[in-house]
mmCIF file of C-alpha atoms in Angstrom:
data_model
loop_
_atom_site.group_PDB
_atom_site.id
_atom_site.type_symbol
_atom_site.label_atom_id
_atom_site.label_comp_id
_atom_site.label_asym_id
_atom_site.label_seq_id
_atom_site.Cartn_x
_atom_site.Cartn_y
_atom_site.Cartn_z
ATOM 1 C CA UNK F 694 -14.931 -104.027 148.311
ATOM 2 C CA UNK F 695 -10.957 -105.133 148.420
ATOM 3 C CA UNK F 696 -11.952 -109.299 148.832
ATOM 4 C CA UNK F 697 -9.163 -111.533 148.103
ATOM 5 C CA UNK F 698 -8.557 -115.213 146.399
ATOM 6 C CA UNK F 699 -4.834 -117.023 147.824
ATOM 7 C CA UNK F 700 -3.249 -118.762 144.973
ATOM 8 C CA UNK F 701 -1.670 -121.724 147.528
ATOM 9 C CA UNK F 702 -0.426 -125.005 146.846
ATOM 10 C CA UNK F 703 3.473 -127.489 146.746
ATOM 11 C CA UNK F 704 6.418 -126.060 145.241
ATOM 12 C CA UNK F 705 5.950 -125.738 141.496
ATOM 13 C CA UNK F 706 1.982 -126.649 140.332
ATOM 14 C CA UNK F 707 2.038 -123.720 139.088
ATOM 15 C CA UNK F 708 0.694 -121.109 141.265
ATOM 16 C CA UNK F 709 2.451 -118.149 139.871
ATOM 17 C CA UNK F 710 2.228 -118.877 136.622
ATOM 18 C CA UNK F 711 -1.623 -119.446 136.871
ATOM 19 C CA UNK F 712 -1.183 -116.129 138.763
ATOM 20 C CA UNK F 713 0.650 -114.166 136.222
ATOM 21 C CA UNK F 714 -1.379 -115.605 133.612
ATOM 22 C CA UNK F 715 -4.356 -114.066 135.877
ATOM 23 C CA UNK F 716 -2.806 -110.364 136.182
ATOM 24 C CA UNK F 717 -0.389 -110.335 133.470
ATOM 25 C CA UNK F 718 1.629 -109.100 137.183
ATOM 26 C CA UNK F 719 5.227 -111.338 135.934
ATOM 27 C CA UNK F 720 5.583 -113.156 139.515
ATOM 28 C CA UNK F 721 9.098 -114.206 139.230
ATOM 29 C CA UNK F 722 8.645 -118.267 137.656
ATOM 30 C CA UNK F 723 11.072 -121.052 138.250
ATOM 31 C CA UNK F 724 11.859 -124.983 139.166
ATOM 32 C CA UNK F 725 12.745 -124.330 142.322
ATOM 33 C CA UNK F 726 10.925 -124.132 145.975
ATOM 34 C CA UNK F 727 9.703 -121.117 147.606
ATOM 35 C CA UNK F 728 10.454 -118.905 144.252
ATOM 36 C CA UNK F 729 7.434 -116.104 145.488
ATOM 37 C CA UNK F 730 8.477 -115.416 149.334
ATOM 38 C CA UNK F 731 6.245 -112.154 149.841
ATOM 39 C CA UNK F 732 2.993 -112.341 148.066
ATOM 40 C CA UNK F 733 2.614 -110.979 145.223
ATOM 41 C CA UNK F 734 -0.843 -108.802 144.431
ATOM 42 C CA UNK F 735 -3.387 -108.200 141.576
ATOM 43 C CA UNK F 736 -6.767 -107.114 140.381
ATOM 44 C CA UNK F 737 -8.697 -109.278 137.832
ATOM 45 C CA UNK F 738 -11.192 -108.628 135.657
ATOM 46 C CA UNK F 739 -14.771 -110.853 135.830
ATOM 47 C CA UNK F 740 -16.010 -111.890 132.714
ATOM 48 C CA UNK F 741 -19.599 -111.746 132.508
ATOM 49 C CA UNK F 742 -22.090 -111.819 128.970
ATOM 50 C CA UNK F 743 -24.989 -109.422 130.960
ATOM 51 C CA UNK F 744 -21.928 -106.688 130.721
ATOM 52 C CA UNK F 745 -21.537 -107.159 127.595
ATOM 53 C CA UNK F 746 -24.690 -106.914 126.432
ATOM 54 C CA UNK F 747 -25.249 -104.039 127.851
ATOM 55 C CA UNK F 748 -22.391 -102.186 127.188
ATOM 56 C CA UNK F 749 -23.829 -103.258 123.109
ATOM 57 C CA UNK F 750 -26.660 -101.826 123.764
ATOM 58 C CA UNK F 751 -25.593 -98.492 125.126
ATOM 59 C CA UNK F 752 -22.955 -97.689 123.530
ATOM 60 C CA UNK F 753 -21.416 -96.355 126.199
ATOM 61 C CA UNK F 754 -16.528 -94.340 126.389
ATOM 62 C CA UNK F 755 -16.720 -96.620 129.329
ATOM 63 C CA UNK F 756 -17.332 -99.873 130.575
ATOM 64 C CA UNK F 757 -16.217 -101.402 133.985
ATOM 65 C CA UNK F 758 -16.455 -105.251 134.552
ATOM 66 C CA UNK F 759 -17.024 -106.219 138.216
ATOM 67 C CA UNK F 760 -13.558 -107.447 139.804
ATOM 68 C CA UNK F 761 -11.336 -109.770 142.291
ATOM 69 C CA UNK F 762 -8.070 -109.383 143.385
ATOM 70 C CA UNK F 763 -5.851 -112.367 144.391
ATOM 71 C CA UNK F 764 -2.942 -113.395 145.895
ATOM 72 C CA UNK F 765 -0.219 -115.047 144.585
ATOM 73 C CA UNK F 766 1.390 -117.233 148.165
ATOM 74 C CA UNK F 767 4.357 -118.667 148.765
ATOM 75 C CA UNK F 768 4.587 -122.587 148.268
ATOM 76 C CA UNK F 769 3.941 -124.902 151.535
ATOM 77 C CA UNK F 770 5.405 -128.067 152.382
ATOM 78 C CA UNK F 771 5.273 -130.416 154.791
ATOM 79 C CA UNK F 772 5.780 -129.318 158.419
ATOM 80 C CA UNK F 773 4.679 -125.602 157.387
ATOM 81 C CA UNK F 774 2.388 -125.991 159.946
ATOM 82 C CA UNK F 775 5.753 -126.464 162.339
ATOM 83 C CA UNK F 776 7.535 -123.664 160.488
ATOM 84 C CA UNK F 777 8.913 -125.889 157.703
ATOM 85 C CA UNK F 778 9.380 -123.514 154.088
ATOM 86 C CA UNK F 779 9.267 -120.540 156.388
ATOM 87 C CA UNK F 780 5.712 -122.097 156.631
ATOM 88 C CA UNK F 781 4.534 -119.504 159.987
ATOM 89 C CA UNK F 782 5.177 -116.402 157.956
ATOM 90 C CA UNK F 783 3.276 -118.319 154.340
ATOM 91 C CA UNK F 784 0.974 -119.381 156.732
ATOM 92 C CA UNK F 785 0.228 -116.140 158.123
ATOM 93 C CA UNK F 786 0.053 -114.570 154.807
ATOM 94 C CA UNK F 787 -3.023 -117.112 153.640
ATOM 95 C CA UNK F 788 -5.036 -116.023 156.656
ATOM 96 C CA UNK F 789 -4.397 -112.860 154.576
ATOM 97 C CA UNK F 790 -7.135 -113.782 152.137
ATOM 98 C CA UNK F 791 -10.521 -113.696 152.154
ATOM 99 C CA UNK F 792 -10.314 -117.600 150.594
ATOM 100 C CA UNK F 793 -8.187 -119.792 148.801
ATOM 101 C CA UNK F 794 -7.140 -120.527 145.202
ATOM 102 C CA UNK F 795 -5.534 -125.195 146.359
ATOM 103 C CA UNK F 796 -3.742 -124.974 142.972
ATOM 104 C CA UNK F 797 -2.708 -128.683 142.311
ATOM 105 C CA UNK F 798 -0.410 -130.346 140.148
ATOM 106 C CA UNK F 799 -1.887 -132.517 137.158
ATOM 107 C CA UNK F 800 0.835 -132.143 134.451
ATOM 108 C CA UNK F 801 4.415 -134.410 134.067
ATOM 109 C CA UNK F 802 7.353 -131.975 133.734
ATOM 110 C CA UNK F 803 10.587 -133.114 133.753
ATOM 111 C CA UNK F 804 11.757 -130.596 133.758
ATOM 112 C CA UNK F 805 9.823 -129.358 136.794
ATOM 113 C CA UNK F 806 10.930 -131.582 139.640
ATOM 114 C CA UNK F 807 7.549 -132.168 142.418
ATOM 115 C CA UNK F 808 8.963 -131.408 145.928
ATOM 116 C CA UNK F 809 6.820 -134.991 146.453
ATOM 117 C CA UNK F 810 8.275 -137.215 144.045
ATOM 118 C CA UNK F 811 5.274 -138.199 141.594
ATOM 119 C CA UNK F 812 2.437 -136.456 140.315
ATOM 120 C CA UNK F 813 -0.731 -137.249 142.925
ATOM 121 C CA UNK F 814 -3.347 -133.324 142.488
ATOM 122 C CA UNK F 815 -5.132 -136.015 145.461
ATOM 123 C CA UNK F 816 -2.259 -136.680 147.669
ATOM 124 C CA UNK F 817 -0.966 -132.549 147.245
ATOM 125 C CA UNK F 818 -4.360 -132.311 148.292
ATOM 126 C CA UNK F 819 -4.299 -133.706 151.402
ATOM 127 C CA UNK F 820 -0.804 -132.855 152.626
ATOM 128 C CA UNK F 821 -2.090 -128.256 151.975
ATOM 129 C CA UNK F 822 -5.069 -129.544 154.126
ATOM 130 C CA UNK F 823 -3.287 -131.764 155.831
ATOM 131 C CA UNK F 824 -1.451 -128.666 156.846
ATOM 132 C CA UNK F 825 -3.754 -126.364 157.752
ATOM 133 C CA UNK F 826 -5.719 -128.499 159.948
ATOM 134 C CA UNK F 827 -2.817 -128.470 162.497
ATOM 135 C CA UNK F 828 -2.350 -124.453 161.821
ATOM 136 C CA UNK F 829 -6.109 -124.690 163.321
ATOM 137 C CA UNK F 830 -5.241 -127.009 165.572
ATOM 138 C CA UNK F 831 -2.585 -124.777 166.960
ATOM 139 C CA UNK F 832 -4.770 -121.669 167.613
ATOM 140 C CA UNK F 833 -8.221 -123.056 168.484
ATOM 141 C CA UNK F 834 -6.586 -125.131 170.975
ATOM 142 C CA UNK F 835 -4.233 -121.547 171.995
ATOM 143 C CA UNK F 836 -7.659 -120.059 172.624
ATOM 144 C CA UNK F 837 -8.835 -122.298 174.222
ATOM 145 C CA UNK F 838 -6.476 -123.393 176.618
ATOM 146 C CA UNK F 839 -6.308 -118.953 177.619
ATOM 147 C CA UNK F 840 -10.551 -119.308 177.544
ATOM 148 C CA UNK F 841 -10.475 -123.072 179.666
ATOM 149 C CA UNK F 842 -7.607 -121.198 182.555
ATOM 150 C CA UNK F 843 -10.440 -118.387 183.571
ATOM 151 C CA UNK F 844 -13.400 -120.329 182.963
ATOM 152 C CA UNK F 845 -14.977 -120.123 186.684
ATOM 153 C CA UNK F 846 -15.729 -116.424 186.309
ATOM 154 C CA UNK F 847 -16.844 -117.121 182.914
ATOM 155 C CA UNK F 848 -21.176 -115.357 181.626
ATOM 156 C CA UNK F 849 -23.132 -118.147 180.029
ATOM 157 C CA UNK F 850 -21.710 -116.552 176.781
ATOM 158 C CA UNK F 851 -18.440 -117.277 177.136
ATOM 159 C CA UNK F 852 -19.506 -120.886 178.058
ATOM 160 C CA UNK F 853 -20.877 -120.660 174.898
ATOM 161 C CA UNK F 854 -17.760 -120.391 173.405
ATOM 162 C CA UNK F 855 -15.745 -122.952 174.579
ATOM 163 C CA UNK F 856 -18.356 -124.802 174.563
ATOM 164 C CA UNK F 857 -17.591 -124.179 170.568
ATOM 165 C CA UNK F 858 -14.516 -124.316 170.042
ATOM 166 C CA UNK F 859 -14.471 -128.493 171.908
ATOM 167 C CA UNK F 860 -16.658 -128.842 169.038
ATOM 168 C CA UNK F 861 -13.995 -127.362 166.386
ATOM 169 C CA UNK F 862 -10.777 -128.239 167.875
ATOM 170 C CA UNK F 863 -12.770 -132.372 168.093
ATOM 171 C CA UNK F 864 -14.100 -132.271 164.655
ATOM 172 C CA UNK F 865 -10.094 -131.021 163.141
ATOM 173 C CA UNK F 866 -8.930 -134.241 165.163
ATOM 174 C CA UNK F 867 -10.602 -136.198 163.587
ATOM 175 C CA UNK F 868 -9.537 -134.663 160.156
ATOM 176 C CA UNK F 869 -12.059 -132.753 158.730
ATOM 177 C CA UNK F 870 -12.078 -128.584 158.028
ATOM 178 C CA UNK F 871 -13.904 -125.698 159.428
ATOM 179 C CA UNK F 872 -16.058 -124.647 156.768
ATOM 180 C CA UNK F 873 -17.232 -128.441 156.232
ATOM 181 C CA UNK F 874 -18.981 -128.429 159.504
ATOM 182 C CA UNK F 875 -22.982 -126.802 160.395
ATOM 183 C CA UNK F 876 -22.255 -124.251 161.693
ATOM 184 C CA UNK F 877 -24.994 -120.445 163.209
ATOM 185 C CA UNK F 878 -24.066 -117.030 162.024
ATOM 186 C CA UNK F 879 -23.162 -116.702 165.507
ATOM 187 C CA UNK F 880 -20.919 -119.436 165.771
ATOM 188 C CA UNK F 881 -18.897 -118.210 162.430
ATOM 189 C CA UNK F 882 -19.272 -114.805 163.853
ATOM 190 C CA UNK F 883 -17.227 -115.913 167.087
ATOM 191 C CA UNK F 884 -15.201 -117.958 165.409
ATOM 192 C CA UNK F 885 -14.112 -114.957 162.610
ATOM 193 C CA UNK F 886 -11.570 -114.283 164.500
ATOM 194 C CA UNK F 887 -9.271 -116.569 164.597
ATOM 195 C CA UNK F 888 -8.283 -116.676 161.460
ATOM 196 C CA UNK F 889 -8.751 -120.095 161.281
ATOM 197 C CA UNK F 890 -7.569 -121.759 157.380
ATOM 198 C CA UNK F 891 -9.658 -124.631 156.334
ATOM 199 C CA UNK F 892 -12.863 -121.814 157.195
ATOM 200 C CA UNK F 893 -12.376 -119.872 154.402
ATOM 201 C CA UNK F 894 -14.020 -120.787 151.221
ATOM 202 C CA UNK F 895 -11.868 -123.409 148.480
ATOM 203 C CA UNK F 896 -11.819 -123.492 145.534
ATOM 204 C CA UNK F 897 -8.392 -126.641 143.865
ATOM 205 C CA UNK F 898 -7.307 -125.643 140.773
ATOM 206 C CA UNK F 899 -6.127 -128.595 138.912
ATOM 207 C CA UNK F 900 -3.344 -127.538 136.587
ATOM 208 C CA UNK F 901 -2.771 -130.004 133.741
ATOM 209 C CA UNK F 902 -1.443 -131.061 130.649
ATOM 210 C CA UNK F 903 -2.200 -129.293 127.602
ATOM 211 C CA UNK F 904 -3.663 -132.323 125.524
ATOM 212 C CA UNK F 905 -5.488 -132.983 128.780
ATOM 213 C CA UNK F 906 -6.696 -128.862 129.477
ATOM 214 C CA UNK F 907 -9.422 -130.437 127.461
ATOM 215 C CA UNK F 908 -11.171 -133.154 129.696
ATOM 216 C CA UNK F 909 -13.711 -132.663 133.572
ATOM 217 C CA UNK F 910 -12.016 -132.911 136.845
ATOM 218 C CA UNK F 911 -10.758 -136.160 137.232
ATOM 219 C CA UNK F 912 -13.478 -137.480 139.474
ATOM 220 C CA UNK F 913 -11.185 -138.134 142.179
ATOM 221 C CA UNK F 914 -9.911 -135.411 142.719
ATOM 222 C CA UNK F 915 -14.275 -133.866 142.244
ATOM 223 C CA UNK F 916 -14.715 -136.502 145.566
ATOM 224 C CA UNK F 917 -11.629 -135.182 147.795
ATOM 225 C CA UNK F 918 -12.596 -130.865 147.101
ATOM 226 C CA UNK F 919 -15.821 -132.004 148.405
ATOM 227 C CA UNK F 920 -15.267 -133.897 151.342
ATOM 228 C CA UNK F 921 -13.166 -130.970 152.596
ATOM 229 C CA UNK F 922 -16.044 -128.783 151.746
ATOM 230 C CA UNK F 923 -14.960 -127.028 147.955
ATOM 231 C CA UNK F 924 -15.804 -127.652 144.186
ATOM 232 C CA UNK F 925 -12.995 -128.401 141.621
ATOM 233 C CA UNK F 926 -12.213 -127.163 137.861
ATOM 234 C CA UNK F 927 -9.329 -127.530 135.860
ATOM 235 C CA UNK F 928 -7.530 -125.236 132.957
ATOM 236 C CA UNK F 929 -3.332 -125.644 131.949
ATOM 237 C CA UNK F 930 -1.525 -122.726 133.317
ATOM 238 C CA UNK F 931 0.911 -123.085 130.822
ATOM 239 C CA UNK F 932 -1.389 -123.068 127.541
ATOM 240 C CA UNK F 933 -3.265 -119.171 129.999
ATOM 241 C CA UNK F 934 0.304 -118.307 129.555
ATOM 242 C CA UNK F 935 0.233 -118.735 125.169
ATOM 243 C CA UNK F 936 -3.361 -117.200 124.346
ATOM 244 C CA UNK F 937 -2.085 -114.193 125.963
ATOM 245 C CA UNK F 938 -0.235 -113.487 123.531
ATOM 246 C CA UNK F 939 -2.288 -114.399 121.442
ATOM 247 C CA UNK F 940 -5.009 -111.878 118.796
ATOM 248 C CA UNK F 941 -8.278 -112.670 119.410
ATOM 249 C CA UNK F 942 -9.114 -114.285 116.335
ATOM 250 C CA UNK F 943 -6.037 -116.347 116.260
ATOM 251 C CA UNK F 944 -6.893 -117.718 120.274
ATOM 252 C CA UNK F 945 -9.789 -117.615 119.825
ATOM 253 C CA UNK F 946 -9.005 -120.484 116.216
ATOM 254 C CA UNK F 947 -6.671 -121.838 119.109
ATOM 255 C CA UNK F 948 -9.333 -122.484 121.793
ATOM 256 C CA UNK F 949 -11.286 -124.011 119.325
ATOM 257 C CA UNK F 950 -8.843 -126.592 118.137
ATOM 258 C CA UNK F 951 -8.489 -127.249 122.037
ATOM 259 C CA UNK F 952 -11.700 -128.267 122.460
ATOM 260 C CA UNK F 953 -12.399 -125.732 124.797
ATOM 261 C CA UNK F 954 -14.720 -122.376 124.344
ATOM 262 C CA UNK F 955 -14.058 -120.144 127.075
ATOM 263 C CA UNK F 956 -9.738 -119.385 127.753
ATOM 264 C CA UNK F 957 -9.659 -121.446 131.632
ATOM 265 C CA UNK F 958 -8.830 -118.149 133.462
ATOM 266 C CA UNK F 959 -12.467 -117.402 133.230
ATOM 267 C CA UNK F 960 -13.783 -119.302 135.304
ATOM 268 C CA UNK F 961 -11.500 -119.399 137.911
ATOM 269 C CA UNK F 962 -11.579 -115.822 137.950
ATOM 270 C CA UNK F 963 -16.176 -116.488 137.947
ATOM 271 C CA UNK F 964 -15.544 -119.417 140.202
ATOM 272 C CA UNK F 965 -12.986 -117.443 143.036
ATOM 273 C CA UNK F 966 -15.645 -114.014 142.497
ATOM 274 C CA UNK F 967 -18.977 -116.777 143.542
ATOM 275 C CA UNK F 968 -16.893 -118.403 145.755
ATOM 276 C CA UNK F 969 -16.374 -115.623 147.436
ATOM 277 C CA UNK F 970 -20.305 -115.255 147.663
ATOM 278 C CA UNK F 971 -20.523 -112.134 146.038
ATOM 279 C CA UNK F 972 -23.015 -110.877 143.389
ATOM 280 C CA UNK F 973 -22.903 -108.746 140.912
ATOM 281 C CA UNK F 974 -25.641 -105.485 139.836
ATOM 282 C CA UNK F 975 -25.090 -103.081 137.255
ATOM 283 C CA UNK F 976 -25.531 -98.870 137.437
ATOM 284 C CA UNK F 977 -26.251 -98.331 132.936
ATOM 285 C CA UNK F 978 -25.936 -95.780 130.687
ATOM 286 C CA UNK F 979 -24.935 -93.411 128.449
ATOM 287 C CA UNK F 980 -21.608 -92.761 129.544
ATOM 288 C CA UNK F 981 -20.345 -95.912 131.609
ATOM 289 C CA UNK F 982 -22.719 -98.921 131.242
ATOM 290 C CA UNK F 983 -20.101 -100.366 135.120
ATOM 291 C CA UNK F 984 -20.465 -104.253 135.962
ATOM 292 C CA UNK F 985 -20.306 -104.101 141.075
ATOM 293 C CA UNK F 986 -18.942 -106.935 143.530
ATOM 294 C CA UNK F 987 -21.261 -106.796 146.538
ATOM 295 C CA UNK F 988 -21.741 -109.349 149.707
ATOM 296 C CA UNK F 989 -24.595 -112.368 148.543
ATOM 297 C CA UNK F 990 -27.405 -110.689 150.955
ATOM 298 C CA UNK F 991 -26.089 -106.762 150.732
ATOM 299 C CA UNK F 992 -28.974 -104.152 150.708
ATOM 300 C CA UNK F 993 -29.852 -101.640 148.423
ATOM 301 C CA UNK F 994 -28.219 -98.740 150.806
ATOM 302 C CA UNK F 995 -24.846 -100.931 150.935
ATOM 303 C CA UNK F 996 -25.124 -100.919 147.336
ATOM 304 C CA UNK F 997 -25.096 -97.652 147.450
ATOM 305 C CA UNK F 998 -22.241 -97.155 149.554
ATOM 306 C CA UNK F 999 -20.708 -99.200 146.876
ATOM 307 C CA UNK F 1000 -21.015 -96.727 144.943
ATOM 308 C CA UNK F 1001 -20.858 -93.301 147.666
ATOM 309 C CA UNK F 1002 -20.827 -92.633 150.664
ATOM 310 C CA UNK F 1003 -23.410 -89.344 149.673
ATOM 311 C CA UNK F 1004 -24.876 -91.632 147.679
ATOM 312 C CA UNK F 1005 -25.565 -94.052 150.830
ATOM 313 C CA UNK F 1006 -25.696 -91.002 153.116
ATOM 314 C CA UNK F 1007 -29.007 -88.832 150.969
ATOM 315 C CA UNK F 1008 -30.950 -91.754 149.988
ATOM 316 C CA UNK F 1009 -34.222 -91.775 148.618
ATOM 317 C CA UNK F 1010 -35.047 -94.304 146.802
ATOM 318 C CA UNK F 1011 -33.179 -97.516 143.876
ATOM 319 C CA UNK F 1012 -34.861 -97.916 141.299
ATOM 320 C CA UNK F 1013 -34.539 -101.262 140.108
ATOM 321 C CA UNK F 1014 -34.691 -103.329 136.710
ATOM 322 C CA UNK F 1015 -33.661 -107.381 136.358
ATOM 323 C CA UNK F 1016 -31.146 -106.577 134.296
ATOM 324 C CA UNK F 1017 -33.094 -109.921 131.072
ATOM 325 C CA UNK F 1018 -35.329 -107.148 131.399
ATOM 326 C CA UNK F 1019 -33.864 -104.632 130.841
ATOM 327 C CA UNK F 1020 -32.198 -105.576 127.631
ATOM 328 C CA UNK F 1021 -35.253 -107.848 126.687
ATOM 329 C CA UNK F 1022 -37.150 -104.265 126.040
ATOM 330 C CA UNK F 1023 -34.328 -102.555 124.574
ATOM 331 C CA UNK F 1024 -34.162 -99.592 126.730
ATOM 332 C CA UNK F 1025 -35.393 -97.885 130.309
ATOM 333 C CA UNK F 1026 -38.863 -96.326 128.709
ATOM 334 C CA UNK F 1027 -39.670 -99.682 127.342
ATOM 335 C CA UNK F 1028 -38.961 -101.511 131.040
ATOM 336 C CA UNK F 1029 -40.575 -99.202 132.874
ATOM 337 C CA UNK F 1030 -43.487 -99.002 129.596
ATOM 338 C CA UNK F 1031 -44.102 -102.557 130.678
ATOM 339 C CA UNK F 1032 -44.743 -102.295 134.459
ATOM 340 C CA UNK F 1033 -40.775 -104.072 135.478
ATOM 341 C CA UNK F 1034 -39.031 -101.042 137.088
ATOM 342 C CA UNK F 1035 -39.020 -101.107 140.545
ATOM 343 C CA UNK F 1036 -39.159 -98.464 143.709
ATOM 344 C CA UNK F 1037 -36.947 -100.441 146.821
ATOM 345 C CA UNK F 1038 -36.687 -98.562 149.629
ATOM 346 C CA UNK F 1039 -32.660 -99.122 151.844
ATOM 347 C CA UNK F 1040 -33.474 -102.162 153.389
ATOM 348 C CA UNK F 1041 -34.371 -104.112 149.042
ATOM 349 C CA UNK F 1042 -32.182 -107.074 149.489
ATOM 350 C CA UNK F 1043 -29.925 -106.481 146.614
ATOM 351 C CA UNK F 1044 -30.417 -110.148 143.734
ATOM 352 C CA UNK F 1045 -28.311 -110.645 141.592
ATOM 353 C CA UNK F 1046 -28.482 -108.673 137.580
ATOM 354 C CA UNK F 1047 -30.320 -106.719 139.346
ATOM 355 C CA UNK F 1048 -29.027 -102.365 137.162
ATOM 356 C CA UNK F 1049 -29.629 -99.649 139.727
ATOM 357 C CA UNK F 1050 -30.285 -95.794 139.289
ATOM 358 C CA UNK F 1051 -29.762 -94.664 143.278
ATOM 359 C CA UNK F 1052 -32.231 -91.214 143.783
ATOM 360 C CA UNK F 1053 -30.060 -88.935 146.996
ATOM 361 C CA UNK F 1054 -30.058 -86.335 147.918
ATOM 362 C CA UNK F 1055 -27.269 -84.589 149.957
#
């Protein structure tokens, strides 16, 4: 499953620094706009203490975490929706992502210029959201105009789409993002082909000063992110970069000195993972313990297909146990004796934390 979160924001907000810390990809970083032109992509493991505990229980030679893909997208500027700063090209890159990690700058550094002059994360969030809204207005207007031209011969279903597009356009014109609209599943499906930017799930990443890395997100940023239908977390991209060069003991001591319990990158990876509406199920045994990714609401047959198409084609049943029950019992035999392992069919809706063994015949 290759769902991705696009890292976006104004130039010099620390997007590439954050991306490099997340992925160790070595993307170019510079004190000038558009250091990044073509997007860089990296896959990041999602920290999960349940996976660590399963690995300790089974002691397999291979332990594989779930993962999320991050894409480092070039900085947007005011007027991006009109093509400023190669805006059309960069907006196209955002359309290809499934969610947005919007980096806003909250650190002061005289050696790193700010395109807006002063550090103000709420204003920066406003600037980016406005450009995305303007781009969506253009997209929806073009589609609405095209459909309305042939409205006399439209069927009832197509008239429903016209009403939906008018509603979306009014919502955008009022300065709101599509993700804050109350829409049915059918309406969301009708809009999906438009690849609207403000419909994408939003995570605001506040890139803080090193001295404020342990502080919570400022209330003003949290409120603005919520108004846009997103959530916010704070990290220091510079600290995260420095942590990469330390051994585990030094890293733990450094974090403790800063008042942090874990690297901020762990929170970014987990937040992006859940932002994409994903869940984790596990397969666990003496040969391998692995976390797998599935869209929330996915069935046992969907989960089987994630592992291998043969599992889905020859599906017989799924043997399912909750990860906490398995860890508490200490073995599959013990959890079976406790009556906590279930036999489920192909339509079973997989839950986050399920440990699954598939029976199949090809």
